[in-house]
Amino acid sequence: MEIENLQKKIIELETRLSYQDDTVLALNDVVASQQKQIDVLERQLQLLNKQIKALHPSDIGPAEAETPPPHY
């Protein structure tokens, strides 16, 4: 009787492990897909930043070139 109970428990554990393996693989696929999306979005963001900087160059010059305000 004890051996049958142990066998049932082992079968149950093996079944649960199998489902967990499937879940881990599915989650890994999702994470890999999301990382690809993040990489694409980061490249797009960098490109947009370059385009914005090219359209609107900074009006701020070096600190040495700035004249002091009139109240000095």
N, CA and C atoms as an extended XYZ file, in Angstrom:
216
Properties=species:S:1:pos:R:3:atomname:S:1:resname:S:1:resid:I:1 pbc="F F F"
N         0.818       -1.200        0.000 N   MET     1
C         0.000        0.000        0.000 CA  MET     1
C         0.858        1.259        0.000 C   MET     1
N         1.913        1.250        0.813 N   GLU     2
C         2.805        2.405        0.914 CA  GLU     2
C         3.504        2.678       -0.412 C   GLU     2
N         3.897        1.623       -1.112 N   ILE     3
C         4.576        1.775       -2.397 CA  ILE     3
C         3.634        2.414       -3.414 C   ILE     3
N         2.365        2.019       -3.408 N   GLU     4
C         1.388        2.600       -4.330 CA  GLU     4
C         1.209        4.092       -4.067 C   GLU     4
N         1.168        4.479       -2.806 N   ASN     5
C         1.033        5.904       -2.465 CA  ASN     5
C         2.256        6.685       -2.936 C   ASN     5
N         3.427        6.111       -2.752 N   LEU     6
C         4.645        6.772       -3.198 CA  LEU     6
C         4.674        6.897       -4.716 C   LEU     6
N         4.231        5.855       -5.397 N   GLN     7
C         4.194        5.890       -6.855 CA  GLN     7
C         3.228        6.985       -7.346 C   GLN     7
N         2.070        7.090       -6.684 N   LYS     8
C         1.100        8.126       -7.058 CA  LYS     8
C         1.693        9.518       -6.837 C   LYS     8
N         2.381        9.689       -5.723 N   LYS     9
C         2.992       10.978       -5.427 CA  LYS     9
C         4.079       11.316       -6.447 C   LYS     9
N         4.865       10.314       -6.826 N   ILE    10
C         5.916       10.538       -7.818 CA  ILE    10
C         5.304       10.927       -9.160 C   ILE    10
N         4.259       10.236       -9.556 N   ILE    11
C         3.582       10.547      -10.816 CA  ILE    11
C         3.010       11.968      -10.777 C   ILE    11
N         2.404       12.324       -9.636 N   GLU    12
C         1.854       13.675       -9.485 CA  GLU    12
C         2.961       14.726       -9.576 C   GLU    12
N         4.075       14.477       -8.923 N   LEU    13
C         5.204       15.413       -8.968 CA  LEU    13
C         5.780       15.528      -10.380 C   LEU    13
N         5.895       14.411      -11.078 N   GLU    14
C         6.401       14.440      -12.450 CA  GLU    14
C         5.461       15.218      -13.363 C   GLU    14
N         4.169       15.057      -13.134 N   THR    15
C         3.182       15.791      -13.935 CA  THR    15
C         3.298       17.283      -13.670 C   THR    15
N         3.378       17.658      -12.411 N   ARG    16
C         3.515       19.075      -12.054 CA  ARG    16
C         4.801       19.657      -12.630 C   ARG    16
N         5.872       18.907      -12.564 N   LEU    17
C         7.150       19.355      -13.105 CA  LEU    17
C         7.055       19.584      -14.611 C   LEU    17
N         6.357       18.703      -15.278 N   SER    18
C         6.183       18.843      -16.718 CA  SER    18
C         5.436       20.133      -17.050 C   SER    18
N         4.364       20.430      -16.313 N   TYR    19
C         3.623       21.673      -16.532 CA  TYR    19
C         4.490       22.890      -16.209 C   TYR    19
N         5.299       22.785      -15.171 N   GLN    20
C         6.180       23.902      -14.814 CA  GLN    20
C         7.234       24.127      -15.891 C   GLN    20
N         7.752       23.057      -16.452 N   ASP    21
C         8.719       23.196      -17.545 CA  ASP    21
C         8.087       23.922      -18.731 C   ASP    21
N         6.862       23.552      -19.069 N   ASP    22
C         6.155       24.214      -20.163 CA  ASP    22
C         5.953       25.699      -19.859 C   ASP    22
N         5.609       26.010      -18.616 N   THR    23
C         5.392       27.393      -18.221 CA  THR    23
C         6.690       28.193      -18.293 C   THR    23
N         7.772       27.605      -17.826 N   VAL    24
C         9.070       28.288      -17.871 CA  VAL    24
C         9.471       28.558      -19.324 C   VAL    24
N         9.278       27.611      -20.201 N   LEU    25
C         9.603       27.808      -21.611 CA  LEU    25
C         8.739       28.907      -22.229 C   LEU    25
N         7.462       28.907      -21.903 N   ALA    26
C         6.567       29.942      -22.433 CA  ALA    26
C         6.973       31.321      -21.916 C   ALA    26
N         7.297       31.413      -20.635 N   LEU    27
C         7.731       32.685      -20.066 CA  LEU    27
C         9.044       33.144      -20.690 C   LEU    27
N         9.942       32.219      -20.943 N   ASN    28
C        11.204       32.556      -21.592 CA  ASN    28
C        10.962       33.137      -22.980 C   ASN    28
N        10.032       32.562      -23.718 N   ASP    29
C         9.691       33.087      -25.044 CA  ASP    29
C         9.153       34.511      -24.949 C   ASP    29
N         8.321       34.758      -23.949 N   VAL    30
C         7.755       36.091      -23.762 CA  VAL    30
C         8.853       37.093      -23.422 C   VAL    30
N         9.736       36.719      -22.521 N   VAL    31
C        10.826       37.614      -22.126 CA  VAL    31
C        11.732       37.909      -23.323 C   VAL    31
N        12.050       36.898      -24.108 N   ALA    32
C        12.899       37.106      -25.287 CA  ALA    32
C        12.218       38.040      -26.280 C   ALA    32
N        10.941       37.859      -26.488 N   SER    33
C        10.187       38.728      -27.397 CA  SER    33
C        10.160       40.168      -26.888 C   SER    33
N         9.933       40.332      -25.596 N   GLN    34
C         9.912       41.675      -25.020 CA  GLN    34
C        11.275       42.342      -25.116 C   GLN    34
N        12.349       41.579      -24.945 N   GLN    35
C        13.689       42.160      -25.060 CA  GLN    35
C        13.940       42.655      -26.478 C   GLN    35
N        13.468       41.897      -27.466 N   LYS    36
C        13.601       42.345      -28.861 CA  LYS    36
C        12.851       43.651      -29.078 C   LYS    36
N        11.643       43.743      -28.519 N   GLN    37
C        10.857       44.973      -28.640 CA  GLN    37
C        11.570       46.136      -27.957 C   GLN    37
N        12.142       45.898      -26.791 N   ILE    38
C        12.865       46.947      -26.066 CA  ILE    38
C        14.053       47.417      -26.895 C   ILE    38
N        14.786       46.493      -27.497 N   ASP    39
C        15.939       46.854      -28.319 CA  ASP    39
C        15.521       47.741      -29.491 C   ASP    39
N        14.429       47.368      -30.156 N   VAL    40
C        13.927       48.168      -31.279 CA  VAL    40
C        13.518       49.558      -30.795 C   VAL    40
N        12.808       49.626      -29.694 N   LEU    41
C        12.360       50.916      -29.167 CA  LEU    41
C        13.535       51.792      -28.743 C   LEU    41
N        14.570       51.201      -28.172 N   GLU    42
C        15.748       51.974      -27.789 CA  GLU    42
C        16.435       52.559      -29.018 C   GLU    42
N        16.553       51.764      -30.084 N   ARG    43
C        17.164       52.277      -31.319 CA  ARG    43
C        16.322       53.405      -31.905 C   ARG    43
N        15.004       53.251      -31.885 N   GLN    44
C        14.125       54.305      -32.399 CA  GLN    44
C        14.251       55.572      -31.567 C   GLN    44
N        14.346       55.426      -30.268 N   LEU    45
C        14.482       56.577      -29.381 CA  LEU    45
C        15.793       57.308      -29.641 C   LEU    45
N        16.868       56.568      -29.820 N   GLN    46
C        18.149       57.195      -30.129 CA  GLN    46
C        18.083       57.956      -31.449 C   GLN    46
N        17.443       57.371      -32.440 N   LEU    47
C        17.289       58.031      -33.734 CA  LEU    47
C        16.466       59.304      -33.597 C   LEU    47
N        15.385       59.238      -32.849 N   LEU    48
C        14.557       60.426      -32.637 CA  LEU    48
C        15.329       61.518      -31.909 C   LEU    48
N        16.119       61.144      -30.922 N   ASN    49
C        16.937       62.125      -30.213 CA  ASN    49
C        17.911       62.809      -31.159 C   ASN    49
N        18.546       62.047      -32.029 N   LYS    50
C        19.472       62.630      -33.006 CA  LYS    50
C        18.730       63.585      -33.942 C   LYS    50
N        17.548       63.186      -34.384 N   GLN    51
C        16.776       64.034      -35.295 CA  GLN    51
C        16.345       65.326      -34.616 C   GLN    51
N        15.931       65.235      -33.371 N   ILE    52
C        15.506       66.431      -32.635 CA  ILE    52
C        16.682       67.378      -32.436 C   ILE    52
N        17.819       66.830      -32.060 N   LYS    53
C        19.007       67.673      -31.870 CA  LYS    53
C        19.437       68.321      -33.180 C   LYS    53
N        19.282       67.609      -34.278 N   ALA    54
C        19.647       68.173      -35.583 CA  ALA    54
C        18.690       69.303      -35.977 C   ALA    54
N        17.433       69.202      -35.602 N   LEU    55
C        16.450       70.234      -35.941 CA  LEU    55
C        16.583       71.464      -35.065 C   LEU    55
N        16.905       71.281      -33.812 N   HIS    56
C        16.977       72.370      -32.844 CA  HIS    56
C        18.326       72.353      -32.133 C   HIS    56
N        19.336       72.938      -32.768 N   PRO    57
C        20.614       72.962      -32.062 CA  PRO    57
C        20.497       73.804      -30.801 C   PRO    57
N        21.283       73.477      -29.842 N   SER    58
C        21.229       74.159      -28.553 CA  SER    58
C        21.675       75.605      -28.682 C   SER    58
N        20.923       76.514      -28.052 N   ASP    59
C        21.273       77.931      -28.039 CA  ASP    59
C        22.224       78.245      -26.889 C   ASP    59
N        22.512       77.287      -26.090 N   ILE    60
C        23.360       77.500      -24.919 CA  ILE    60
C        24.817       77.352      -25.341 C   ILE    60
N        25.582       78.404      -25.101 N   GLY    61
C        26.999       78.374      -25.433 CA  GLY    61
C        27.805       77.975      -24.222 C   GLY    61
N        29.108       77.928      -24.389 N   PRO    62
C        29.953       77.597      -23.237 CA  PRO    62
C        29.873       78.697      -22.196 C   PRO    62
N        30.071       78.350      -20.957 N   ALA    63
C        29.955       79.304      -19.842 CA  ALA    63
C        30.941       80.456      -19.993 C   ALA    63
N        32.112       80.201      -20.566 N   GLU    64
C        33.119       81.249      -20.729 CA  GLU    64
C        32.661       82.338      -21.701 C   GLU    64
N        31.820       81.982      -22.653 N   ALA    65
C        31.385       82.938      -23.657 CA  ALA    65
C        30.230       83.808      -23.188 C   ALA    65
N        29.627       83.456      -22.085 N   GLU    66
C        28.481       84.204      -21.574 CA  GLU    66
C        28.933       85.489      -20.898 C   GLU    66
N        28.262       86.586      -21.213 N   THR    67
C        28.547       87.847      -20.532 CA  THR    67
C        27.770       87.884      -19.231 C   THR    67
N        28.313       88.568      -18.218 N   PRO    68
C        27.589       88.615      -16.949 CA  PRO    68
C        26.305       89.428      -17.089 C   PRO    68
N        25.310       89.125      -16.292 N   PRO    69
C        24.056       89.871      -16.348 CA  PRO    69
C        24.308       91.346      -15.981 C   PRO    69
N        23.399       92.249      -16.397 N   PRO    70
C        23.622       93.680      -16.201 CA  PRO    70
C        23.727       94.094      -14.741 C   PRO    70
N        23.186       93.376      -13.818 N   HIS    71
C        23.225       93.805      -12.415 CA  HIS    71
C        24.576       93.549      -11.756 C   HIS    71
N        25.552       92.991      -12.470 N   TYR    72
C        26.885       92.784      -11.894 CA  TYR    72
C        27.767       93.964      -12.156 C   TYR    72
